[in-house]
Amino acid sequence: SKGISDETIKPVDERVEEWLSPSIPMKRELKPEEHAEIVKAIAAGDRVKATSLYLSATEGDLTTAQHFIKTLIVEKQAAQSQQSVKEGG
């Protein structure tokens, strides 16, 4: 073993990017309307529906789907908190 490789010491932002775009390939990309449906389901608080929409659209696996949904939720919350900061200021 050659000790610690470069892989181990990665800047955090690179690791985050990898998490946001997992290396598991999707069978196919989401169409804009499918993406919109998933966003709508999340907005309605229906994570299960959002996940199953993603799975049937991409034929991906559950882990990737959950990653995707989680990322969307985080983005949505970030956008909302930015808006409330603007309105509050």
Coordinates of N, CA and C in Angstrom, one line a residue:
S1 N 0.8 -1.2 0.0 CA 0.0 0.0 0.0 C 0.9 1.2 0.0
K2 N 0.5 2.2 -0.8 CA 1.3 3.4 -0.8 C 0.8 4.6 0.0
G3 N 0.2 4.2 1.2 CA -0.3 5.2 2.1 C -1.6 5.9 1.6
I4 N -1.7 7.2 1.9 CA -2.8 7.9 1.6 C -2.7 8.4 0.1
S5 N -3.7 8.1 -0.7 CA -3.7 8.5 -2.0 C -4.3 9.9 -2.1
D6 N -4.2 10.5 -3.3 CA -4.8 11.8 -3.5 C -6.4 11.7 -3.4
E7 N -6.9 10.6 -3.7 CA -8.3 10.4 -3.6 C -8.9 10.7 -2.2
T8 N -8.1 10.3 -1.2 CA -8.6 10.5 0.2 C -8.7 12.0 0.6
I9 N -7.7 12.8 0.2 CA -7.8 14.2 0.6 C -8.3 15.0 -0.5
K10 N -9.6 15.2 -0.5 CA -10.3 15.9 -1.6 C -10.9 17.2 -0.9
P11 N -10.8 18.3 -1.7 CA -11.5 19.5 -1.1 C -13.0 19.2 -1.0
V12 N -13.6 19.8 0.0 CA -15.0 19.5 0.3 C -15.9 19.7 -0.9
D13 N -15.7 20.8 -1.6 CA -16.6 21.2 -2.7 C -16.6 20.1 -3.8
E14 N -15.5 19.5 -4.0 CA -15.4 18.4 -5.0 C -16.3 17.2 -4.5
R15 N -16.2 16.9 -3.2 CA -16.9 15.8 -2.7 C -18.4 16.1 -2.8
V16 N -18.8 17.4 -2.5 CA -20.2 17.7 -2.6 C -20.7 17.6 -4.0
E17 N -19.9 18.0 -5.0 CA -20.3 17.9 -6.4 C -20.5 16.4 -6.7
E18 N -19.6 15.6 -6.2 CA -19.8 14.1 -6.5 C -21.1 13.6 -5.9
W19 N -21.4 14.1 -4.7 CA -22.7 13.7 -4.0 C -23.9 14.2 -4.8
L20 N -23.8 15.4 -5.4 CA -24.9 16.0 -6.1 C -25.1 15.3 -7.4
S21 N -24.0 14.9 -8.1 CA -24.1 14.1 -9.3 C -23.5 12.8 -9.1
P22 N -24.2 11.8 -8.6 CA -23.7 10.5 -8.3 C -23.2 9.8 -9.6
S23 N -22.2 9.0 -9.4 CA -21.5 8.4 -10.6 C -22.4 7.3 -11.2
I24 N -23.4 6.9 -10.5 CA -24.3 5.8 -11.1 C -25.1 6.5 -12.3
P25 N -24.9 5.9 -13.4 CA -25.5 6.5 -14.6 C -27.0 6.2 -14.6
M26 N -27.7 7.2 -15.0 CA -29.2 7.0 -15.2 C -29.4 6.4 -16.5
K27 N -30.4 5.6 -16.6 CA -30.7 5.0 -17.9 C -31.0 6.1 -19.0
R28 N -31.7 7.1 -18.5 CA -31.9 8.2 -19.4 C -32.2 9.5 -18.5
E29 N -32.0 10.6 -19.1 CA -32.2 11.9 -18.4 C -33.7 12.2 -18.2
L30 N -34.0 13.0 -17.2 CA -35.4 13.4 -17.0 C -35.7 14.5 -18.1
K31 N -36.9 14.4 -18.6 CA -37.4 15.4 -19.5 C -37.9 16.6 -18.6
P32 N -37.9 17.8 -19.2 CA -38.3 19.0 -18.3 C -39.6 18.8 -17.7
E33 N -40.6 18.2 -18.4 CA -41.9 18.0 -17.8 C -41.9 17.0 -16.7
E34 N -41.1 16.0 -16.8 CA -40.9 15.0 -15.7 C -40.3 15.6 -14.5
H35 N -39.3 16.4 -14.8 CA -38.7 17.2 -13.7 C -39.7 18.0 -13.0
A36 N -40.5 18.7 -13.7 CA -41.6 19.6 -13.2 C -42.5 18.8 -12.3
E37 N -42.9 17.6 -12.8 CA -43.8 16.8 -12.0 C -43.2 16.4 -10.7
I38 N -41.9 16.1 -10.7 CA -41.3 15.7 -9.4 C -41.2 16.9 -8.5
V39 N -40.9 18.0 -9.0 CA -40.8 19.2 -8.2 C -42.2 19.5 -7.6
K40 N -43.2 19.3 -8.4 CA -44.6 19.5 -7.9 C -44.9 18.6 -6.8
A41 N -44.5 17.3 -6.9 CA -44.8 16.3 -5.9 C -44.1 16.7 -4.6
I42 N -42.8 17.2 -4.7 CA -42.1 17.6 -3.5 C -42.7 18.8 -2.9
A43 N -43.2 19.8 -3.7 CA -43.8 20.9 -3.2 C -45.1 20.6 -2.4
A44 N -45.7 19.5 -2.9 CA -46.9 19.0 -2.2 C -46.6 18.2 -1.0
G45 N -45.3 18.0 -0.7 CA -44.8 17.2 0.4 C -44.9 15.7 0.2
D46 N -45.0 15.3 -1.1 CA -45.2 13.9 -1.4 C -43.9 13.3 -1.9
R47 N -43.0 13.0 -1.0 CA -41.7 12.4 -1.4 C -41.8 11.1 -2.0
V48 N -42.7 10.3 -1.6 CA -42.9 8.9 -2.2 C -43.3 9.0 -3.6
K49 N -44.2 9.9 -3.9 CA -44.6 10.1 -5.3 C -43.4 10.6 -6.1
A50 N -42.7 11.6 -5.6 CA -41.6 12.2 -6.3 C -40.6 11.1 -6.6
T51 N -40.3 10.3 -5.6 CA -39.3 9.2 -5.8 C -39.8 8.2 -6.9
S52 N -41.0 7.8 -6.9 CA -41.5 6.8 -7.9 C -41.6 7.5 -9.3
L53 N -41.9 8.8 -9.3 CA -41.9 9.4 -10.6 C -40.4 9.4 -11.2
Y54 N -39.5 9.7 -10.3 CA -38.1 9.7 -10.8 C -37.7 8.3 -11.3
L55 N -38.0 7.3 -10.5 CA -37.6 5.9 -10.8 C -38.2 5.5 -12.1
S56 N -39.5 5.8 -12.3 CA -40.1 5.3 -13.6 C -39.6 6.1 -14.8
A57 N -39.2 7.4 -14.5 CA -38.7 8.2 -15.6 C -37.3 7.8 -16.0
T58 N -36.4 7.5 -15.1 CA -35.0 7.3 -15.4 C -34.7 5.8 -15.4
E59 N -35.5 5.0 -14.8 CA -35.2 3.6 -14.6 C -33.9 3.4 -13.8
G60 N -33.7 4.4 -12.9 CA -32.5 4.4 -12.1 C -32.8 3.5 -10.9
D61 N -31.9 3.6 -9.9 CA -32.1 2.8 -8.7 C -32.5 3.7 -7.5
L62 N -33.0 3.1 -6.5 CA -33.6 3.9 -5.4 C -32.6 4.9 -4.7
T63 N -31.4 4.4 -4.5 CA -30.4 5.3 -3.9 C -30.3 6.6 -4.7
T64 N -30.1 6.5 -6.0 CA -30.0 7.7 -6.8 C -31.2 8.5 -6.8
A65 N -32.4 7.9 -6.8 CA -33.6 8.6 -6.7 C -33.7 9.4 -5.4
Q66 N -33.4 8.8 -4.3 CA -33.4 9.5 -3.0 C -32.4 10.6 -2.9
H67 N -31.2 10.4 -3.5 CA -30.2 11.5 -3.6 C -30.8 12.7 -4.3
F68 N -31.4 12.4 -5.5 CA -32.0 13.4 -6.3 C -33.1 14.2 -5.6
I69 N -34.0 13.5 -5.0 CA -35.1 14.1 -4.2 C -34.5 15.0 -3.1
K70 N -33.6 14.4 -2.4 CA -33.0 15.2 -1.3 C -32.3 16.5 -1.8
T71 N -31.6 16.4 -2.9 CA -31.0 17.5 -3.5 C -32.0 18.6 -3.8
L72 N -33.1 18.2 -4.5 CA -34.2 19.1 -4.8 C -34.7 19.8 -3.6
I73 N -35.0 19.0 -2.5 CA -35.5 19.6 -1.3 C -34.6 20.6 -0.7
V74 N -33.3 20.3 -0.7 CA -32.3 21.2 -0.1 C -32.3 22.5 -1.0
E75 N -32.3 22.3 -2.3 CA -32.3 23.5 -3.2 C -33.6 24.4 -2.9
K76 N -34.7 23.7 -2.8 CA -36.0 24.4 -2.5 C -35.9 25.2 -1.2
Q77 N -35.4 24.6 -0.2 CA -35.3 25.2 1.1 C -34.3 26.4 1.0
A78 N -33.2 26.2 0.3 CA -32.3 27.3 0.2 C -32.9 28.5 -0.5
A79 N -33.6 28.2 -1.6 CA -34.3 29.3 -2.4 C -35.3 30.0 -1.5
Q80 N -36.0 29.2 -0.7 CA -37.0 29.8 0.2 C -36.4 30.7 1.2
S81 N -35.3 30.2 1.8 CA -34.7 31.0 2.9 C -34.0 32.3 2.3
Q82 N -33.6 32.2 1.1 CA -33.0 33.4 0.4 C -34.2 34.4 0.2
Q83 N -35.3 34.0 -0.2 CA -36.5 34.8 -0.5 C -36.9 35.5 0.8
S84 N -37.0 34.8 1.9 CA -37.4 35.3 3.2 C -36.4 36.4 3.7
V85 N -35.1 36.1 3.4 CA -34.1 37.1 3.8 C -34.4 38.4 3.0
K86 N -34.6 38.3 1.7 CA -34.9 39.5 0.9 C -36.1 40.3 1.4
E87 N -37.2 39.5 1.6 CA -38.4 40.1 2.1 C -38.3 40.7 3.5
G88 N -37.5 40.1 4.3 CA -37.3 40.6 5.7 C -36.4 41.8 5.7
G89 N -35.5 41.9 4.7 CA -34.6 43.0 4.7 C -35.2 44.2 4.1

